[in-house]
GROMACS .gro file of N, CA and C in nm:
model
  384
    1UNK      N    1   0.508  -1.008   2.794
    1UNK     CA    2   0.382  -0.963   2.769
    1UNK      C    3   0.357  -0.994   2.682
    2UNK      N    4   0.215  -0.984   2.589
    2UNK     CA    5   0.176  -1.058   2.478
    2UNK      C    6   0.231  -0.907   2.359
    3UNK      N    7   0.334  -0.964   2.252
    3UNK     CA    8   0.372  -0.881   2.176
    3UNK      C    9   0.271  -0.830   2.067
    4UNK      N   10   0.158  -0.881   2.076
    4UNK     CA   11   0.028  -0.792   2.005
    4UNK      C   12  -0.043  -0.728   2.049
    5UNK      N   13   0.012  -0.691   2.154
    5UNK     CA   14  -0.060  -0.613   2.214
    5UNK      C   15  -0.064  -0.500   2.212
    6UNK      N   16  -0.181  -0.385   2.227
    6UNK     CA   17  -0.125  -0.252   2.169
    6UNK      C   18  -0.006  -0.159   2.239
    7UNK      N   19   0.078  -0.141   2.207
    7UNK     CA   20   0.186  -0.017   2.248
    7UNK      C   21   0.147   0.105   2.259
    8UNK      N   22   0.078   0.088   2.346
    8UNK     CA   23   0.076   0.291   2.354
    8UNK      C   24   0.081   0.268   2.571
    9UNK      N   25   0.055   0.426   2.560
    9UNK     CA   26   0.052   0.445   2.761
    9UNK      C   27  -0.133   0.517   2.769
   10UNK      N   28  -0.142   0.466   2.885
   10UNK     CA   29  -0.298   0.482   2.902
   10UNK      C   30  -0.341   0.563   2.905
   11UNK      N   31  -0.448   0.598   2.920
   11UNK     CA   32  -0.477   0.693   2.886
   11UNK      C   33  -0.481   0.791   2.967
   12UNK      N   34  -0.495   0.818   3.135
   12UNK     CA   35  -0.420   0.884   3.209
   12UNK      C   36  -0.315   0.893   3.181
   13UNK      N   37  -0.200   0.815   3.177
   13UNK     CA   38  -0.024   0.838   3.126
   13UNK      C   39  -0.045   0.956   3.023
   14UNK      N   40  -0.125   0.963   2.889
   14UNK     CA   41  -0.133   1.022   2.805
   14UNK      C   42  -0.137   1.172   2.815
   15UNK      N   43  -0.265   1.188   2.912
   15UNK     CA   44  -0.320   1.307   3.025
   15UNK      C   45  -0.205   1.351   3.098
   16UNK      N   46  -0.153   1.305   3.126
   16UNK     CA   47  -0.039   1.353   3.237
   16UNK      C   48   0.060   1.362   3.178
   17UNK      N   49   0.150   1.335   3.088
   17UNK     CA   50   0.211   1.371   2.990
   17UNK      C   51   0.198   1.512   2.870
   18UNK      N   52   0.027   1.518   2.900
   18UNK     CA   53   0.022   1.606   2.767
   18UNK      C   54   0.031   1.584   2.626
   19UNK      N   55   0.095   1.479   2.613
   19UNK     CA   56   0.092   1.426   2.501
   19UNK      C   57  -0.038   1.421   2.379
   20UNK      N   58  -0.109   1.300   2.439
   20UNK     CA   59  -0.244   1.275   2.403
   20UNK      C   60  -0.243   1.246   2.286
   21UNK      N   61  -0.147   1.185   2.230
   21UNK     CA   62  -0.128   1.109   2.110
   21UNK      C   63  -0.113   0.972   2.090
   22UNK      N   64  -0.181   0.862   2.022
   22UNK     CA   65  -0.181   0.766   2.071
   22UNK      C   66  -0.098   0.666   1.959
   23UNK      N   67  -0.001   0.565   2.001
   23UNK     CA   68   0.118   0.490   1.905
   23UNK      C   69   0.031   0.399   1.913
   24UNK      N   70   0.087   0.361   1.732
   24UNK     CA   71  -0.016   0.252   1.689
   24UNK      C   72   0.106   0.141   1.659
   25UNK      N   73   0.084   0.039   1.662
   25UNK     CA   74   0.102  -0.114   1.691
   25UNK      C   75   0.187  -0.075   1.541
   26UNK      N   76   0.324  -0.197   1.512
   26UNK     CA   77   0.390  -0.142   1.470
   26UNK      C   78   0.334  -0.281   1.386
   27UNK      N   79   0.427  -0.268   1.232
   27UNK     CA   80   0.420  -0.451   1.154
   27UNK      C   81   0.553  -0.549   1.237
   28UNK      N   82   0.465  -0.617   1.173
   28UNK     CA   83   0.548  -0.724   1.294
   28UNK      C   84   0.551  -0.880   1.194
   29UNK      N   85   0.660  -0.914   1.143
   29UNK     CA   86   0.700  -1.047   1.045
   29UNK      C   87   0.647  -1.141   1.054
   30UNK      N   88   0.551  -1.164   1.159
   30UNK     CA   89   0.459  -1.263   1.182
   30UNK      C   90   0.268  -1.271   1.132
   31UNK      N   91   0.300  -1.117   1.090
   31UNK     CA   92   0.135  -1.097   1.055
   31UNK      C   93   0.146  -1.134   0.879
   32UNK      N   94   0.219  -1.163   0.815
   32UNK     CA   95   0.211  -1.274   0.698
   32UNK      C   96   0.096  -1.407   0.713
   33UNK      N   97   0.141  -1.455   0.874
   33UNK     CA   98   0.014  -1.548   0.887
   33UNK      C   99  -0.089  -1.530   0.827
   34UNK      N  100  -0.174  -1.389   0.863
   34UNK     CA  101  -0.251  -1.376   0.812
   34UNK      C  102  -0.326  -1.311   0.663
   35UNK      N  103  -0.208  -1.313   0.572
   35UNK     CA  104  -0.237  -1.279   0.466
   35UNK      C  105  -0.187  -1.114   0.420
   36UNK      N  106  -0.099  -1.058   0.539
   36UNK     CA  107  -0.094  -0.922   0.522
   36UNK      C  108   0.092  -0.852   0.541
   37UNK      N  109   0.140  -0.777   0.477
   37UNK     CA  110   0.230  -0.689   0.441
   37UNK      C  111   0.194  -0.553   0.487
   38UNK      N  112   0.323  -0.462   0.503
   38UNK     CA  113   0.291  -0.309   0.539
   38UNK      C  114   0.334  -0.239   0.417
   39UNK      N  115   0.246  -0.122   0.392
   39UNK     CA  116   0.257  -0.003   0.276
   39UNK      C  117   0.288   0.127   0.421
   40UNK      N  118   0.327   0.124   0.456
   40UNK     CA  119   0.338   0.341   0.460
   40UNK      C  120   0.259   0.297   0.585
   41UNK      N  121   0.259   0.183   0.675
   41UNK     CA  122   0.280   0.210   0.836
   41UNK      C  123   0.099   0.125   0.823
   42UNK      N  124   0.030   0.102   0.758
   42UNK     CA  125  -0.044   0.057   0.729
   42UNK      C  126  -0.078  -0.127   0.696
   43UNK      N  127  -0.185  -0.164   0.721
   43UNK     CA  128  -0.171  -0.317   0.665
   43UNK      C  129  -0.213  -0.327   0.516
   44UNK      N  130  -0.198  -0.375   0.411
   44UNK     CA  131  -0.224  -0.411   0.289
   44UNK      C  132  -0.199  -0.611   0.296
   45UNK      N  133  -0.309  -0.636   0.268
   45UNK     CA  134  -0.340  -0.787   0.211
   45UNK      C  135  -0.241  -0.822   0.070
   46UNK      N  136  -0.226  -0.886   0.069
   46UNK     CA  137  -0.168  -1.009  -0.048
   46UNK      C  138  -0.229  -1.044  -0.102
   47UNK      N  139  -0.344  -1.056  -0.069
   47UNK     CA  140  -0.434  -1.127  -0.140
   47UNK      C  141  -0.520  -1.058  -0.261
   48UNK      N  142  -0.560  -0.908  -0.245
   48UNK     CA  143  -0.613  -0.863  -0.254
   48UNK      C  144  -0.618  -0.703  -0.297
   49UNK      N  145  -0.500  -0.714  -0.223
   49UNK     CA  146  -0.429  -0.548  -0.223
   49UNK      C  147  -0.475  -0.476  -0.165
   50UNK      N  148  -0.629  -0.454  -0.066
   50UNK     CA  149  -0.643  -0.376   0.018
   50UNK      C  150  -0.586  -0.301   0.114
   51UNK      N  151  -0.560  -0.182   0.123
   51UNK     CA  152  -0.466  -0.111   0.257
   51UNK      C  153  -0.529  -0.081   0.310
   52UNK      N  154  -0.562  -0.177   0.469
   52UNK     CA  155  -0.639  -0.117   0.584
   52UNK      C  156  -0.626   0.057   0.634
   53UNK      N  157  -0.629   0.054   0.761
   53UNK     CA  158  -0.601   0.175   0.830
   53UNK      C  159  -0.561   0.145   0.895
   54UNK      N  160  -0.443   0.265   0.959
   54UNK     CA  161  -0.324   0.218   1.060
   54UNK      C  162  -0.416   0.106   1.149
   55UNK      N  163  -0.500   0.197   1.242
   55UNK     CA  164  -0.622   0.131   1.307
   55UNK      C  165  -0.624  -0.038   1.301
   56UNK      N  166  -0.618  -0.044   1.212
   56UNK     CA  167  -0.609  -0.168   1.192
   56UNK      C  168  -0.521  -0.293   1.204
   57UNK      N  169  -0.378  -0.240   1.234
   57UNK     CA  170  -0.238  -0.338   1.234
   57UNK      C  171  -0.297  -0.443   1.401
   58UNK      N  172  -0.408  -0.465   1.393
   58UNK     CA  173  -0.453  -0.574   1.509
   58UNK      C  174  -0.432  -0.677   1.450
   59UNK      N  175  -0.390  -0.797   1.498
   59UNK     CA  176  -0.413  -0.953   1.399
   59UNK      C  177  -0.532  -0.974   1.397
   60UNK      N  178  -0.647  -0.942   1.522
   60UNK     CA  179  -0.766  -0.982   1.492
   60UNK      C  180  -0.832  -0.910   1.426
   61UNK      N  181  -0.828  -0.801   1.369
   61UNK     CA  182  -0.901  -0.710   1.240
   61UNK      C  183  -0.836  -0.795   1.144
   62UNK      N  184  -0.725  -0.764   1.123
   62UNK     CA  185  -0.688  -0.902   0.947
   62UNK      C  186  -0.679  -1.007   0.940
   63UNK      N  187  -0.720  -1.118   1.053
   63UNK     CA  188  -0.777  -1.248   1.093
   63UNK      C  189  -0.873  -1.215   1.079
   64UNK      N  190  -0.974  -1.125   1.099
   64UNK     CA  191  -1.167  -1.126   1.033
   64UNK      C  192  -1.166  -1.089   0.882
   65UNK      N  193  -1.076  -1.016   0.811
   65UNK     CA  194  -1.021  -0.965   0.686
   65UNK      C  195  -1.005  -1.077   0.629
   66UNK      N  196  -0.916  -1.198   0.670
   66UNK     CA  197  -0.884  -1.321   0.606
   66UNK      C  198  -1.029  -1.365   0.532
   67UNK      N  199  -1.123  -1.387   0.697
   67UNK     CA  200  -1.196  -1.431   0.683
   67UNK      C  201  -1.296  -1.450   0.616
   68UNK      N  202  -1.300  -1.313   0.613
   68UNK     CA  203  -1.469  -1.265   0.569
   68UNK      C  204  -1.405  -1.253   0.434
   69UNK      N  205  -1.331  -1.209   0.367
   69UNK     CA  206  -1.276  -1.166   0.238
   69UNK      C  207  -1.250  -1.287   0.209
   70UNK      N  208  -1.173  -1.348   0.193
   70UNK     CA  209  -1.138  -1.477   0.180
   70UNK      C  210  -1.054  -1.587   0.245
   71UNK      N  211  -1.204  -1.675   0.246
   71UNK     CA  212  -1.239  -1.765   0.306
   71UNK      C  213  -1.234  -1.875   0.299
   72UNK      N  214  -1.182  -1.909   0.192
   72UNK     CA  215  -1.079  -2.054   0.098
   72UNK      C  216  -0.963  -2.029   0.125
   73UNK      N  217  -0.911  -1.931   0.199
   73UNK     CA  218  -0.765  -1.915   0.189
   73UNK      C  219  -0.664  -1.852   0.295
   74UNK      N  220  -0.814  -1.883   0.444
   74UNK     CA  221  -0.797  -1.906   0.557
   74UNK      C  222  -0.706  -2.017   0.662
   75UNK      N  223  -0.734  -2.132   0.565
   75UNK     CA  224  -0.652  -2.214   0.608
   75UNK      C  225  -0.484  -2.250   0.512
   76UNK      N  226  -0.467  -2.181   0.493
   76UNK     CA  227  -0.351  -2.148   0.410
   76UNK      C  228  -0.196  -2.174   0.489
   77UNK      N  229  -0.097  -2.251   0.432
   77UNK     CA  230  -0.029  -2.218   0.490
   77UNK      C  231   0.038  -2.068   0.502
   78UNK      N  232   0.148  -2.057   0.552
   78UNK     CA  233   0.268  -1.921   0.544
   78UNK      C  234   0.266  -1.881   0.450
   79UNK      N  235   0.423  -1.981   0.380
   79UNK     CA  236   0.482  -1.995   0.266
   79UNK      C  237   0.349  -1.931   0.167
   80UNK      N  238   0.218  -1.961   0.126
   80UNK     CA  239   0.173  -1.954   0.019
   80UNK      C  240   0.101  -1.786   0.017
   81UNK      N  241   0.105  -1.741   0.166
   81UNK     CA  242   0.087  -1.587   0.206
   81UNK      C  243   0.270  -1.506   0.155
   82UNK      N  244   0.344  -1.587   0.196
   82UNK     CA  245   0.493  -1.548   0.159
   82UNK      C  246   0.555  -1.499  -0.017
   83UNK      N  247   0.458  -1.657  -0.072
   83UNK     CA  248   0.489  -1.580  -0.249
   83UNK      C  249   0.359  -1.528  -0.319
   84UNK      N  250   0.212  -1.503  -0.239
   84UNK     CA  251   0.150  -1.460  -0.276
   84UNK      C  252   0.215  -1.224  -0.233
   85UNK      N  253   0.308  -1.296  -0.138
   85UNK     CA  254   0.344  -1.135  -0.118
   85UNK      C  255   0.474  -1.106  -0.224
   86UNK      N  256   0.564  -1.162  -0.230
   86UNK     CA  257   0.665  -1.157  -0.358
   86UNK      C  258   0.581  -1.162  -0.500
   87UNK      N  259   0.451  -1.150  -0.593
   87UNK     CA  260   0.357  -1.148  -0.663
   87UNK      C  261   0.336  -1.018  -0.674
   88UNK      N  262   0.284  -0.965  -0.530
   88UNK     CA  263   0.247  -0.866  -0.450
   88UNK      C  264   0.373  -0.764  -0.544
   89UNK      N  265   0.458  -0.791  -0.487
   89UNK     CA  266   0.634  -0.705  -0.491
   89UNK      C  267   0.641  -0.664  -0.631
   90UNK      N  268   0.624  -0.787  -0.697
   90UNK     CA  269   0.771  -0.754  -0.839
   90UNK      C  270   0.532  -0.618  -0.918
   91UNK      N  271   0.454  -0.690  -0.928
   91UNK     CA  272   0.331  -0.616  -0.994
   91UNK      C  273   0.366  -0.476  -0.981
   92UNK      N  274   0.389  -0.424  -0.801
   92UNK     CA  275   0.417  -0.299  -0.784
   92UNK      C  276   0.509  -0.288  -0.864
   93UNK      N  277   0.673  -0.335  -0.885
   93UNK     CA  278   0.784  -0.341  -0.914
   93UNK      C  279   0.785  -0.279  -1.082
   94UNK      N  280   0.669  -0.358  -1.155
   94UNK     CA  281   0.612  -0.311  -1.307
   94UNK      C  282   0.531  -0.211  -1.349
   95UNK      N  283   0.474  -0.161  -1.296
   95UNK     CA  284   0.385  -0.017  -1.227
   95UNK      C  285   0.447   0.075  -1.184
   96UNK      N  286   0.533   0.044  -1.112
   96UNK     CA  287   0.629   0.214  -1.106
   96UNK      C  288   0.731   0.220  -1.235
   97UNK      N  289   0.711   0.088  -1.311
   97UNK     CA  290   0.841   0.104  -1.436
   97UNK      C  291   0.729   0.229  -1.563
   98UNK      N  292   0.605   0.148  -1.564
   98UNK     CA  293   0.554   0.151  -1.662
   98UNK      C  294   0.477   0.294  -1.644
   99UNK      N  295   0.448   0.349  -1.500
   99UNK     CA  296   0.471   0.470  -1.511
   99UNK      C  297   0.506   0.616  -1.461
  100UNK      N  298   0.617   0.562  -1.500
  100UNK     CA  299   0.796   0.713  -1.499
  100UNK      C  300   0.799   0.726  -1.662
  101UNK      N  301   0.740   0.860  -1.706
  101UNK     CA  302   0.750   0.859  -1.823
  101UNK      C  303   0.877   0.933  -1.870
  102UNK      N  304   0.941   0.940  -2.018
  102UNK     CA  305   1.076   0.882  -2.005
  102UNK      C  306   1.064   1.175  -2.054
  103UNK      N  307   1.149   1.163  -1.936
  103UNK     CA  308   1.186   1.320  -1.936
  103UNK      C  309   1.207   1.382  -2.067
  104UNK      N  310   1.266   1.306  -2.157
  104UNK     CA  311   1.243   1.378  -2.323
  104UNK      C  312   1.110   1.389  -2.338
  105UNK      N  313   1.068   1.364  -2.414
  105UNK     CA  314   0.922   1.312  -2.455
  105UNK      C  315   0.840   1.363  -2.358
  106UNK      N  316   0.871   1.388  -2.195
  106UNK     CA  317   0.759   1.507  -2.156
  106UNK      C  318   0.791   1.642  -2.233
  107UNK      N  319   0.918   1.675  -2.188
  107UNK     CA  320   1.026   1.807  -2.240
  107UNK      C  321   0.948   1.850  -2.387
  108UNK      N  322   0.990   1.755  -2.444
  108UNK     CA  323   0.940   1.778  -2.557
  108UNK      C  324   0.769   1.827  -2.586
  109UNK      N  325   0.688   1.712  -2.502
  109UNK     CA  326   0.553   1.802  -2.521
  109UNK      C  327   0.506   1.880  -2.490
  110UNK      N  328   0.641   1.961  -2.346
  110UNK     CA  329   0.589   2.106  -2.296
  110UNK      C  330   0.632   2.169  -2.487
  111UNK      N  331   0.751   2.123  -2.503
  111UNK     CA  332   0.778   2.246  -2.549
  111UNK      C  333   0.661   2.297  -2.750
  112UNK      N  334   0.610   2.139  -2.766
  112UNK     CA  335   0.519   2.150  -2.848
  112UNK      C  336   0.315   2.260  -2.820
  113UNK      N  337   0.344   2.228  -2.702
  113UNK     CA  338   0.160   2.253  -2.627
  113UNK      C  339   0.228   2.401  -2.636
  114UNK      N  340   0.372   2.476  -2.608
  114UNK     CA  341   0.355   2.597  -2.618
  114UNK      C  342   0.417   2.675  -2.692
  115UNK      N  343   0.439   2.572  -2.788
  115UNK     CA  344   0.390   2.652  -2.956
  115UNK      C  345   0.266   2.681  -3.013
  116UNK      N  346   0.222   2.545  -2.974
  116UNK     CA  347   0.035   2.615  -2.993
  116UNK      C  348  -0.046   2.693  -2.926
  117UNK      N  349  -0.006   2.745  -2.822
  117UNK     CA  350  -0.057   2.835  -2.693
  117UNK      C  351  -0.059   2.973  -2.759
  118UNK      N  352   0.125   2.941  -2.827
  118UNK     CA  353   0.144   3.078  -2.885
  118UNK      C  354   0.094   3.167  -3.009
  119UNK      N  355   0.068   3.043  -3.081
  119UNK     CA  356  -0.029   3.041  -3.222
  119UNK      C  357  -0.158   3.063  -3.185
  120UNK      N  358  -0.145   3.021  -3.074
  120UNK     CA  359  -0.329   3.063  -3.086
  120UNK      C  360  -0.431   2.931  -3.144
  121UNK      N  361  -0.382   2.815  -3.266
  121UNK     CA  362  -0.464   2.765  -3.305
  121UNK      C  363  -0.345   2.677  -3.360
  122UNK      N  364  -0.408   2.535  -3.334
  122UNK     CA  365  -0.332   2.487  -3.365
  122UNK      C  366  -0.255   2.420  -3.483
  123UNK      N  367  -0.385   2.513  -3.599
  123UNK     CA  368  -0.406   2.427  -3.708
  123UNK      C  369  -0.261   2.521  -3.787
  124UNK      N  370  -0.256   2.685  -3.749
  124UNK     CA  371  -0.154   2.742  -3.751
  124UNK      C  372  -0.042   2.658  -3.752
  125UNK      N  373  -0.005   2.584  -3.688
  125UNK     CA  374   0.152   2.588  -3.607
  125UNK      C  375   0.121   2.511  -3.759
  126UNK      N  376   0.032   2.365  -3.776
  126UNK     CA  377   0.072   2.267  -3.907
  126UNK      C  378   0.132   2.364  -4.011
  127UNK      N  379   0.076   2.509  -4.079
  127UNK     CA  380   0.078   2.542  -4.192
  127UNK      C  381   0.225   2.627  -4.179
  128UNK      N  382   0.289   2.599  -3.984
  128UNK     CA  383   0.422   2.706  -4.086
  128UNK      C  384   0.547   2.564  -4.068
   0.00000   0.00000   0.00000
């Protein structure tokens, strides 16, 4: 059986079991050849960082994205996309480092805001 076929039960099997849920394809390491990695069970393009819907975890849809949005990159080797993936991962780590707020600074900010709220006027706080 082809590993790219949708791994779900047929509609008659789903209705017979009462489940009714469709199982979506899981990420496969070979999808990097289309320039995609996985982010929260959804395909993410390593070139433009666009996250497609979970239903787009099909090689044909990932290949179409590559051919339409990144036409110049469609013939690049797998190693190119692996380097892009490493770059994307390092960007994500850097962004999370920047987003983390110092807890002490946040606590001080809340305490100042509380004092301003109690005084009712920030000018009065400066005078005291």
